[in-house]
Tab-separated table of C-alpha atoms in Angstrom:
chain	number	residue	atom	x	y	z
M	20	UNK	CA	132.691	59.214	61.459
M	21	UNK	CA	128.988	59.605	60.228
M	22	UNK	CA	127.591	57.956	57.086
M	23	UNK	CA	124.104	58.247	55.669
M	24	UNK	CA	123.075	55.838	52.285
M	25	UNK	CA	119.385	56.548	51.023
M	26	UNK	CA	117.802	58.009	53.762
M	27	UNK	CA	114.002	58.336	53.429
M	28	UNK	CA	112.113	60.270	55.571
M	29	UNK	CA	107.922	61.105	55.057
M	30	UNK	CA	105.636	63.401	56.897
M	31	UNK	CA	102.684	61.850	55.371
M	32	UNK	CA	102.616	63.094	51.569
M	33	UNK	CA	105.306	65.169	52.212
M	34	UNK	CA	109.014	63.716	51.821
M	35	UNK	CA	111.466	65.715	53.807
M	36	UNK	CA	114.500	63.664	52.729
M	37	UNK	CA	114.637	61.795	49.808
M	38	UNK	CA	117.357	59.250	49.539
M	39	UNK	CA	119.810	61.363	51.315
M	40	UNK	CA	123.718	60.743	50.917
M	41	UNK	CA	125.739	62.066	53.766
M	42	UNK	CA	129.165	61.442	54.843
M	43	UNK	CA	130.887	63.612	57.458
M	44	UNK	CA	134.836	62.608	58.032
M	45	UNK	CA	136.732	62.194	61.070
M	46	UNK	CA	138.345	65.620	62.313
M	47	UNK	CA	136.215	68.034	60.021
M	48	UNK	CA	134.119	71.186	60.416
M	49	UNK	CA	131.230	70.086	58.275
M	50	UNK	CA	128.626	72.572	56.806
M	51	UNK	CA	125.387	71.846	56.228
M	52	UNK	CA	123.618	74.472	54.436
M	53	UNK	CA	120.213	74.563	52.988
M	54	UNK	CA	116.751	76.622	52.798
M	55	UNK	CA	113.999	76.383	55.063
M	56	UNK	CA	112.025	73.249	54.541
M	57	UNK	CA	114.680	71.490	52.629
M	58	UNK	CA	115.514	68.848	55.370
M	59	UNK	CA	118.183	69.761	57.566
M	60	UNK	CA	116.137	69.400	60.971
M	61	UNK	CA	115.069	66.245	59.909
M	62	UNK	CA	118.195	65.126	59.205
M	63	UNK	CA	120.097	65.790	62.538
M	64	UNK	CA	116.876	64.728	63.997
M	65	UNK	CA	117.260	61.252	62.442
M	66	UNK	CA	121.325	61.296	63.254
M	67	UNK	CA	120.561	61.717	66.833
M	68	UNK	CA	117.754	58.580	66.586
M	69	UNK	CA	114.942	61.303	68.082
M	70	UNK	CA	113.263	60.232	64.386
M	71	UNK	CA	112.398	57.059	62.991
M	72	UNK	CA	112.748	56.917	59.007
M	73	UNK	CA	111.664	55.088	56.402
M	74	UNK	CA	114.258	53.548	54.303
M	75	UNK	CA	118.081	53.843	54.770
M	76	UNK	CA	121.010	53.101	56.764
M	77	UNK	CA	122.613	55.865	59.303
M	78	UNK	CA	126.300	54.784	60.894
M	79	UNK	CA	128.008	56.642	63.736
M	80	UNK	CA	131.716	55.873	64.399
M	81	UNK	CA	131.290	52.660	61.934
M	82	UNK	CA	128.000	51.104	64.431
M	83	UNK	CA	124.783	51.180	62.953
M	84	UNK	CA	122.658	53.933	65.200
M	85	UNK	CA	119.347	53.332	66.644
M	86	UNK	CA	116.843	54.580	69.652
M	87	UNK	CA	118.559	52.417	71.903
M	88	UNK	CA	122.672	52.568	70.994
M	89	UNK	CA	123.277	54.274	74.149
M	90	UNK	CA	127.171	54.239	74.309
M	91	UNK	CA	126.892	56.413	70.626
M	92	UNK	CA	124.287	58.451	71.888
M	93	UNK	CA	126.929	59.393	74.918
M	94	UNK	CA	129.967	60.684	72.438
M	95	UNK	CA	127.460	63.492	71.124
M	96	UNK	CA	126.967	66.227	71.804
M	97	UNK	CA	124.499	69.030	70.458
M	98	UNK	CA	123.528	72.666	70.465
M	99	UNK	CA	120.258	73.421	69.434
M	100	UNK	CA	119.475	77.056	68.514
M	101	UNK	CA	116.570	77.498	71.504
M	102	UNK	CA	118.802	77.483	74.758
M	103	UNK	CA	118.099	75.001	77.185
M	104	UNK	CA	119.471	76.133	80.729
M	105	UNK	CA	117.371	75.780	83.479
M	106	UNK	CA	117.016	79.504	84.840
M	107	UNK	CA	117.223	78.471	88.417
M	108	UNK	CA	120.405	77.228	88.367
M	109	UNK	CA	123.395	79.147	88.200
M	110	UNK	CA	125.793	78.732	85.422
M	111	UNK	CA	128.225	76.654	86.819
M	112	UNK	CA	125.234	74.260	88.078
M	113	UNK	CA	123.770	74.428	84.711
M	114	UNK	CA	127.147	72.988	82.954
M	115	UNK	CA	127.528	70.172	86.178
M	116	UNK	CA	124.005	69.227	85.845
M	117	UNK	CA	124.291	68.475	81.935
M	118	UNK	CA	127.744	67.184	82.106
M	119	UNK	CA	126.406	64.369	84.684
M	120	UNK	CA	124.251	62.921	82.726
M	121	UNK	CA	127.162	61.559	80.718
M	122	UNK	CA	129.810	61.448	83.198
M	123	UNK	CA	129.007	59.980	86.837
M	124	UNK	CA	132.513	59.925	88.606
M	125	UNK	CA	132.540	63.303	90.872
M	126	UNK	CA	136.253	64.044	90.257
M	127	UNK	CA	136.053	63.617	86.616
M	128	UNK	CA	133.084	65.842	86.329
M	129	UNK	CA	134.096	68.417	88.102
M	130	UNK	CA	137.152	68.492	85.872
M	131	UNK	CA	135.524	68.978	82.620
M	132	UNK	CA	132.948	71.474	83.736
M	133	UNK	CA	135.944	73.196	84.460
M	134	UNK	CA	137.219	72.886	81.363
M	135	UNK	CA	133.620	73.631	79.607
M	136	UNK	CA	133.846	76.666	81.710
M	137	UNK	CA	137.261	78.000	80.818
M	138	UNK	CA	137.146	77.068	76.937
M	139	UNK	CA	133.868	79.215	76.566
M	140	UNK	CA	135.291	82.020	78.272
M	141	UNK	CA	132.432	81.933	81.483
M	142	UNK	CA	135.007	81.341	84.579
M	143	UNK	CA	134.132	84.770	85.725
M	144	UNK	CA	130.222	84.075	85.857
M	145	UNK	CA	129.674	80.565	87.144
M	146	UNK	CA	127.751	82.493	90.279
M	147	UNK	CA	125.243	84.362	88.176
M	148	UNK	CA	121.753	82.845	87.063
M	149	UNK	CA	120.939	82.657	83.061
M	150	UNK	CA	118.833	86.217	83.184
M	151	UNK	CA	122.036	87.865	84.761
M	152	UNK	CA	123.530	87.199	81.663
M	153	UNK	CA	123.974	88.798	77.995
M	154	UNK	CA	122.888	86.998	75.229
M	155	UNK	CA	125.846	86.276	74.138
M	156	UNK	CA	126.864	84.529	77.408
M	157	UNK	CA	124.152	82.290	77.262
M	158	UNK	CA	124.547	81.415	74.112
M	159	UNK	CA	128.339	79.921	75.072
M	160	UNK	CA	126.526	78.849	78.158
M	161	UNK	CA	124.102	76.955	76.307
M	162	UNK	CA	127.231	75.634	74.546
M	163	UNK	CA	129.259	74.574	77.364
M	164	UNK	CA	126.032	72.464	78.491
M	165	UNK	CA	126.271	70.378	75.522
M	166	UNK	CA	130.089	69.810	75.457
M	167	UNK	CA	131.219	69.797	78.936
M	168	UNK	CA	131.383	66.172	78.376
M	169	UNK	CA	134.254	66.354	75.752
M	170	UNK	CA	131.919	64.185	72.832
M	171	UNK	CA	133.603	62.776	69.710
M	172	UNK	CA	130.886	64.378	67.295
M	173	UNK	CA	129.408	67.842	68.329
M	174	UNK	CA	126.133	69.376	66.639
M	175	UNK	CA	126.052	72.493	66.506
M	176	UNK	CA	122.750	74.011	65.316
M	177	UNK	CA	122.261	78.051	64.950
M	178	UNK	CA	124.592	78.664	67.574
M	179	UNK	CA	125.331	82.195	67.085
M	180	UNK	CA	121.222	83.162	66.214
M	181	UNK	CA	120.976	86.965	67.859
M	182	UNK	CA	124.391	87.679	69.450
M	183	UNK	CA	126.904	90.439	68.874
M	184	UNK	CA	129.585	90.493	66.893
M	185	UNK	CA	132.001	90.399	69.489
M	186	UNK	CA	130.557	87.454	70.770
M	187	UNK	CA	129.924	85.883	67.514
M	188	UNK	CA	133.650	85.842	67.119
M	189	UNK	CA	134.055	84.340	70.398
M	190	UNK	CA	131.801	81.473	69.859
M	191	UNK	CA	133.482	81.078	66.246
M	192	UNK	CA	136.770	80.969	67.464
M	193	UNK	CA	135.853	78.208	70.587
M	194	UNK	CA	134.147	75.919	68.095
M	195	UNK	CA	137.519	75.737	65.986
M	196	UNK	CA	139.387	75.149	69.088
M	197	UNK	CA	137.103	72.501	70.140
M	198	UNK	CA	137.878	71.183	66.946
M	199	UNK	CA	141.637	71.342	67.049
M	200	UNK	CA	140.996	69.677	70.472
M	201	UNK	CA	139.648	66.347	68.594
M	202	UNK	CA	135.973	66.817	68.567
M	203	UNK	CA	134.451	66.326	64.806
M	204	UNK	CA	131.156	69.195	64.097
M	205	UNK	CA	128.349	69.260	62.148
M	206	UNK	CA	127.742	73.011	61.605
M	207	UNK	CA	124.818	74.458	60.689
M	208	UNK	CA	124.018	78.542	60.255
M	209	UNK	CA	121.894	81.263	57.778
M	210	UNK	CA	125.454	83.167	58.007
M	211	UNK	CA	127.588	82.283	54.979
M	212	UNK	CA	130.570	83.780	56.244
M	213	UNK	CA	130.335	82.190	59.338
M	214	UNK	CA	130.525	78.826	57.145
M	215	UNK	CA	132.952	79.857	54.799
M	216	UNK	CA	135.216	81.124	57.712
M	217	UNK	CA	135.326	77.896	59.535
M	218	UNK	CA	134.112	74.530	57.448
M	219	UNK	CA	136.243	72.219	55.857
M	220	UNK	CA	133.963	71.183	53.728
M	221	UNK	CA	130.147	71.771	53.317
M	222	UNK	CA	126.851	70.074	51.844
M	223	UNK	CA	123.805	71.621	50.442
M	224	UNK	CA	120.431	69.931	50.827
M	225	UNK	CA	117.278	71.099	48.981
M	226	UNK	CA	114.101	68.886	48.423
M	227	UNK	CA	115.462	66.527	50.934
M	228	UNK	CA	118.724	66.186	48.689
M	229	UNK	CA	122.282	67.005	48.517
M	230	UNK	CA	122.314	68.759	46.116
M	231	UNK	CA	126.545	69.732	46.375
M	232	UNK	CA	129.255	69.309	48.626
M	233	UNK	CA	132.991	70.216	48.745
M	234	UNK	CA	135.096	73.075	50.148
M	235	UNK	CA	133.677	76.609	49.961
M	236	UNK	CA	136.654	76.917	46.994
M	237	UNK	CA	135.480	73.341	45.409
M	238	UNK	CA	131.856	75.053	45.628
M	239	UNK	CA	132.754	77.460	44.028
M	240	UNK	CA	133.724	76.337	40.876
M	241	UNK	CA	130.594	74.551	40.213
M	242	UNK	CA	128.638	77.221	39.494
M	243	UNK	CA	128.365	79.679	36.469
M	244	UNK	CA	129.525	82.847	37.929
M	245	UNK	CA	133.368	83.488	38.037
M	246	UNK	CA	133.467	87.949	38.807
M	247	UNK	CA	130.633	90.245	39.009
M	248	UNK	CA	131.176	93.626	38.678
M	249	UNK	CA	128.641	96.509	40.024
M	250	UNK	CA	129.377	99.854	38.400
M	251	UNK	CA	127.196	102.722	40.491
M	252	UNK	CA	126.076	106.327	39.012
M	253	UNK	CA	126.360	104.969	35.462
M	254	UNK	CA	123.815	106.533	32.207
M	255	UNK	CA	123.685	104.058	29.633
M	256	UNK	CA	121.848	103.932	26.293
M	257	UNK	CA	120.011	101.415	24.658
M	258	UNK	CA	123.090	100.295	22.627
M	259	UNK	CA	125.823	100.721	25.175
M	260	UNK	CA	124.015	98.137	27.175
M	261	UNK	CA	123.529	95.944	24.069
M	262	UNK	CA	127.258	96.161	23.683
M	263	UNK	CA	127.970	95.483	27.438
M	264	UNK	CA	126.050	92.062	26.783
M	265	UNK	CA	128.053	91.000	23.658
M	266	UNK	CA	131.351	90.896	25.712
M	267	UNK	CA	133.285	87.903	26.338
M	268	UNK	CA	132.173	85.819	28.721
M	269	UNK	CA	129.183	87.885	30.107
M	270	UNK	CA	125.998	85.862	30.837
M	271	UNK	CA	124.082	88.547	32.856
M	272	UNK	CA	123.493	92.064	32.538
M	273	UNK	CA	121.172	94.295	34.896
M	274	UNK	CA	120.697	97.887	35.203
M	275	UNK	CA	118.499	99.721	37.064
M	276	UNK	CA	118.381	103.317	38.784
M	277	UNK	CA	122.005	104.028	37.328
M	278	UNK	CA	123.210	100.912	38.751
M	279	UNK	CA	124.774	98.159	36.467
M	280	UNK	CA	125.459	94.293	37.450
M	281	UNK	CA	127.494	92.259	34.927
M	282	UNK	CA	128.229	88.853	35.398
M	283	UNK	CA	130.835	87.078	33.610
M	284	UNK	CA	131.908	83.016	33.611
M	285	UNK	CA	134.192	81.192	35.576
M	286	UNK	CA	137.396	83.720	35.194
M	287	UNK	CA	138.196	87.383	36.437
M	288	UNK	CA	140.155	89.659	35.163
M	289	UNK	CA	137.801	91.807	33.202
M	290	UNK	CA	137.358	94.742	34.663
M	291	UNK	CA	140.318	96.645	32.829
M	292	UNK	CA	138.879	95.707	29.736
M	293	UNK	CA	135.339	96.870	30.866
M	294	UNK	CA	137.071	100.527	31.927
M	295	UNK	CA	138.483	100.506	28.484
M	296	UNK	CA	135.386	100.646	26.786
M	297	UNK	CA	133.793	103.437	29.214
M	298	UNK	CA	136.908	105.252	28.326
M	299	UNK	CA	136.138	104.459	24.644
M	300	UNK	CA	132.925	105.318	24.683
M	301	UNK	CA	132.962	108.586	27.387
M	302	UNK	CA	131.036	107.293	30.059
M	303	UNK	CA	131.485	108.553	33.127
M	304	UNK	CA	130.648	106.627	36.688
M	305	UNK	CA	130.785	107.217	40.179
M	306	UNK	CA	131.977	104.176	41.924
M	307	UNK	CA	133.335	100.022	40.328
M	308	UNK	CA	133.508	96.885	42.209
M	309	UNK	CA	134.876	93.700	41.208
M	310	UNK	CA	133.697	90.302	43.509
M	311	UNK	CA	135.221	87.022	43.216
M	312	UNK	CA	131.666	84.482	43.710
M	313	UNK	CA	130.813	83.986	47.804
M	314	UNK	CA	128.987	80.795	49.707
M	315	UNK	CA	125.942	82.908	48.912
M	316	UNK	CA	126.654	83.155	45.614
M	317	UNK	CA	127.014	79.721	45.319
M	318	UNK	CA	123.859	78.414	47.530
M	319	UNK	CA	121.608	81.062	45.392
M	320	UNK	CA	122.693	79.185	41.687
M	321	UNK	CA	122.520	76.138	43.248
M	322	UNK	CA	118.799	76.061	44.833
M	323	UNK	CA	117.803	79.474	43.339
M	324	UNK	CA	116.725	80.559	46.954
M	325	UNK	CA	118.156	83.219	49.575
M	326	UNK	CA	119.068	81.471	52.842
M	327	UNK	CA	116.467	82.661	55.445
M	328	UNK	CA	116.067	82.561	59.089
């Protein structure tokens, strides 16, 4: 479906992608994760041809893509996190207008604004104006603009920046349906467990690089951390914690303000043993937790950085 080899890209002295490897299959929910600066902007801004580049190759549906490869350009579609709606146009208007710069046959058109307009859940507003709606409305408004015209690849950038929960679930749930419908997505969000809920598979980029890609599962057994558990309301001495950090498999201890954080490597499972020794040694606690590794786990070993708005 999409293939990037080597992709260069330079703001001057600064190179925001450097040799970039992409390669987003046919039929996926693709992730692309990364912190702020690290070239994900760039990178759909180069997909979509709106940047030129200095060195590599981009393919779309097996055709090399350019400024001018029209008939490519027309089987995408994409979401950008500002919404673009004009405000004097009502909402079904809005979807029409968008959906005709792709599709010119009347009957056809009206048909898949339809469509747009019943797979986003917005039948019941098409009368009402942008500012008449929530923000979560406009947010599947601003998404029904972009795929009225039922495109083979679908961006979706930020699309659920600001909304509800309620609503967040209801955009989640129409961009796997779109899916299951035959539309392939790149996906990008700061919510981990909106990725993790939805992708198939999922790159990081940092420095312009990817850095890792796989499943959310594949992910994460790359990195170091297998369990950490958090112990609350905990006194320990000197030599408790000493012993804590000479169990098996523990590569990181912290404890602060009666709270303790142990880390162990690429297994679970030890949390029995761990109750054994406060049992052993009479020390009492308020509250345990054991956590198999998350996405955020994951993206925080891998670039060392929290993923930020």
């Amino acid at each position: 479906m999409l293939q990037i080899k080597g992709l260069v890209k330079r703001y001057g002295d600064v190179t925001a992608l450097d040799h970039l490897d992409l390669d987003v299959k046919e039929g996926e929910i693709f992730g692309l994760l990364g912190p702020n600066g690290s070239g994900k902007s760039t990178t759909i801004g180069c997909i979509l041809a709106l940047l030129t580049y200095d060195r590599g190759e981009i393919r779309l549906f097996g055709q090399e893509m350019s400024p001018t490869a029209y008939e490519l350009k027309k089987q995408i579609g994409v979401v950008f996190q500002d919404i673009a709606v004009f405000d004097r146009l009502s909402v079904y208007e809005n979807v029409d207008y968008f959906c005709g710069l792709y599709v010119s046959d009347p009957a056809k058109r009206k048909q898949l604004v339809e469509e747009a307009l019943a797979s986003t859940g917005l039948q019941d507003y098409v009368k009402k104006r942008p500012k008449q709606l929530s923000g979560g409305l406009l947010r599947r408004l601003n998404i029904a603009c972009g795929i009225a015209h039922k495109p083979r690849l679908i961006i979706l950038d930020e699309p659920t920046v600001a909304v509800d929960p309620q609503s967040r679930n209801r955009i989640l749930e129409d961009i796997v349906a779109m899916n299951k419908a035959g539309s392939t997505i790149i996906y990008t969000s700061h919510y981990m467990e909106e990725v993790e809920q939805i992708c198939t598979r999922i790159a990081i980029l940092d420095h312009g690089r990817q850095v890792a890609c796989g499943s959310s599962q594949e992910l994460k057994e790359m990195i170091r951390t297998g369990e950490t558990v958090t112990v609350e309301g905990i006194v320990l001495s000197e030599a408790q914690l000493e012993a804590i950090r000479r169990m098996k498999q523990v590569y990181d201890v912290s404890y602060s303000q009666e709270n303790l954080k142990i880390k162990y490597e690429n297994s679970s499972g030890h949390l029995m043993y761990l109750l054994h020794y406060f049992e052993q040694e009479h020390i009492a606690f308020a509250n345990v937790f054991s956590a198999q590794p998350t996405l955020n786990d994951v993206f925080l070993e891998i670039t060392g950085k929290e993923l930020r708005d």
